[in-house]
Amino acid sequence: MASLNVIREASCAEGFCSLGCIAWLYRKIRGSFFLIVGSHTCQYFMQSALSVMIFSEPRFATAIIEESDLAAKTADFAHLELDRIVGDIVREYNPTIVFLVGTCPAEIIKVDLQNIGEMLTQKYGRPVMFAPVSGLEHTFTQGEDGVLQALLTISPEEAPGTARELLLVGAVGDLVEDEILEQLAELGIPVRGVLPARDPRRLPAIGPNTVAVALQPYLSMTMNALKRRGVEVLACRTPIGPAATRQFYEAICRAFGKEPPDRLVELEAEAWERIGPEREMLIGKRIAIIGDNLLELPIANLLYEMGAEIVELSTPYFNRKAMAADVACLPDGLTLYEKPDVIAQAERVIALKPDLTICGLGLANPFESRGLPTKWSIEFTFTPIHGFKHAKDLAEIIARPVRRGNLMAQRGWYVDQSAPRVPA
Ligand code: SF4
């Protein structure tokens, strides 16, 4: 295990609200509808961050808690209002599942969405599930953790005598999911299913003969909930990048009593070969990662494996146990800031002058204006990057701004402004 120096600064998490996870989950879970029980702020966030056009018929909406509702503040009131809205949704969209999405305002005034969901499930004959996705504590990818926990509460129990099978946990694009399933079939691994299932009416059964593995590093609450149901949870690297993907499949093979085949080493070598030019470009590059999506550790590992050096690393949330396999591959003595003080961090990064800074949208322009090439971290969330086949997409995301930075520096387009602070 690498010795990671973790500094917890307990500052505000600088990133999107966890409601952002609805952007990929409403597409992934077919027939679902996400009803956000929140404020005008939540609604504005969803409209502006997701930029979804009304004609694309997004399957999410916001039930807005007004000030007058706060005054009423009774369980009956919330129940009646949500009953009316869910009734409209059922008539108009006929969803297979409705998520009552808890937000900061709903949490603060203690709307009992759990209880209301149970009553509406009975009334409308389909699951109406409470999903705690408030932005109070969590970063945007962790919203998925809340939704998956809600799904777990309705996933059936394993029948006695069920064979030992693998459960993949985490939403990835359908294409990536199919590729992973194909690879597991080639390796002869019996697969129970995927959480979230594309069809929420066919959730995988859960029990002591389930062996779960996370596809994303931000699902610690779901993995703990699985453990409580007797599931064996594998500690594997997140399958992002050629080496991590090989190790991910090797760990699964071993868990199922199989010797990992040499083919995995070949697939890793082929993936490295495909990204040879990007790897060459990144050798010796100094990279800062200002985290906001919890993919920071897998990305840092990949960058090291590509020959780059991490000069600054932070994450909004660090769970040493859940991230142990990714931590183990980091170089010794690396410092990780958890919830860093953003101003102090920006000053460090400006002084360090890295060749590339991976950061959220809000910091990218101030860094660019100081001659520091950046990459929006959100691209790692919305691009297929898992598995052997997507190593090229992943490497390109990282290499493109370095290439652009080199070109701009050659042409003298960057102006080195050594102003000490990033504007608020
Ligand atoms: S859930 Fe909280 S953080 Fe997210 S948009 Fe609503 S009020 Fe803001």
PDB file of C-alpha atoms and ligand atoms in Angstrom, residues 16-19 36-46 102-105 133-136, ligand 1:
ATOM      1  CA  PHE A  16     -21.553  20.576  -9.214  1.00  0.00           C
ATOM      2  CA  CYS A  17     -24.447  19.580  -7.006  1.00  0.00           C
ATOM      3  CA  SER A  18     -25.162  15.848  -6.840  1.00  0.00           C
ATOM      4  CA  LEU A  19     -28.403  16.423  -8.751  1.00  0.00           C
ATOM      5  CA  ILE A  36     -36.653  16.527  -7.668  1.00  0.00           C
ATOM      6  CA  VAL A  37     -38.255  17.851  -4.500  1.00  0.00           C
ATOM      7  CA  GLY A  38     -36.369  21.093  -4.108  1.00  0.00           C
ATOM      8  CA  SER A  39     -36.177  24.840  -4.513  1.00  0.00           C
ATOM      9  CA  HIS A  40     -35.975  27.263  -7.432  1.00  0.00           C
ATOM     10  CA  THR A  41     -32.183  26.964  -7.062  1.00  0.00           C
ATOM     11  CA  CYS A  42     -32.371  23.230  -7.724  1.00  0.00           C
ATOM     12  CA  GLN A  43     -34.551  23.858 -10.751  1.00  0.00           C
ATOM     13  CA  TYR A  44     -32.209  26.534 -12.139  1.00  0.00           C
ATOM     14  CA  PHE A  45     -29.260  24.237 -11.592  1.00  0.00           C
ATOM     15  CA  MET A  46     -30.915  21.413 -13.516  1.00  0.00           C
ATOM     16  CA  GLY A 102     -34.219  14.550  -1.899  1.00  0.00           C
ATOM     17  CA  THR A 103     -32.410  17.908  -2.003  1.00  0.00           C
ATOM     18  CA  CYS A 104     -30.930  20.314   0.574  1.00  0.00           C
ATOM     19  CA  PRO A 105     -34.245  22.165   1.149  1.00  0.00           C
ATOM     20  CA  VAL A 133     -29.162  13.208  -3.598  1.00  0.00           C
ATOM     21  CA  SER A 134     -28.787  16.467  -1.684  1.00  0.00           C
ATOM     22  CA  GLY A 135     -25.886  18.747  -2.491  1.00  0.00           C
ATOM     23  CA  LEU A 136     -25.265  19.424   1.200  1.00  0.00           C
TER      24      LEU A 136
HETATM   25  S1  SF4 B   1     -29.816  20.221  -3.930  1.00  0.00           S
HETATM   26 FE1  SF4 B   1     -28.874  21.816  -2.661  1.00  0.00          FE
HETATM   27  S2  SF4 B   1     -26.887  22.227  -3.662  1.00  0.00           S
HETATM   28 FE2  SF4 B   1     -28.191  21.133  -5.145  1.00  0.00          FE
HETATM   29  S3  SF4 B   1     -29.137  22.755  -6.372  1.00  0.00           S
HETATM   30 FE3  SF4 B   1     -30.591  22.193  -4.712  1.00  0.00          FE
HETATM   31  S4  SF4 B   1     -30.114  23.652  -3.058  1.00  0.00           S
HETATM   32 FE4  SF4 B   1     -28.381  23.717  -4.474  1.00  0.00          FE
END
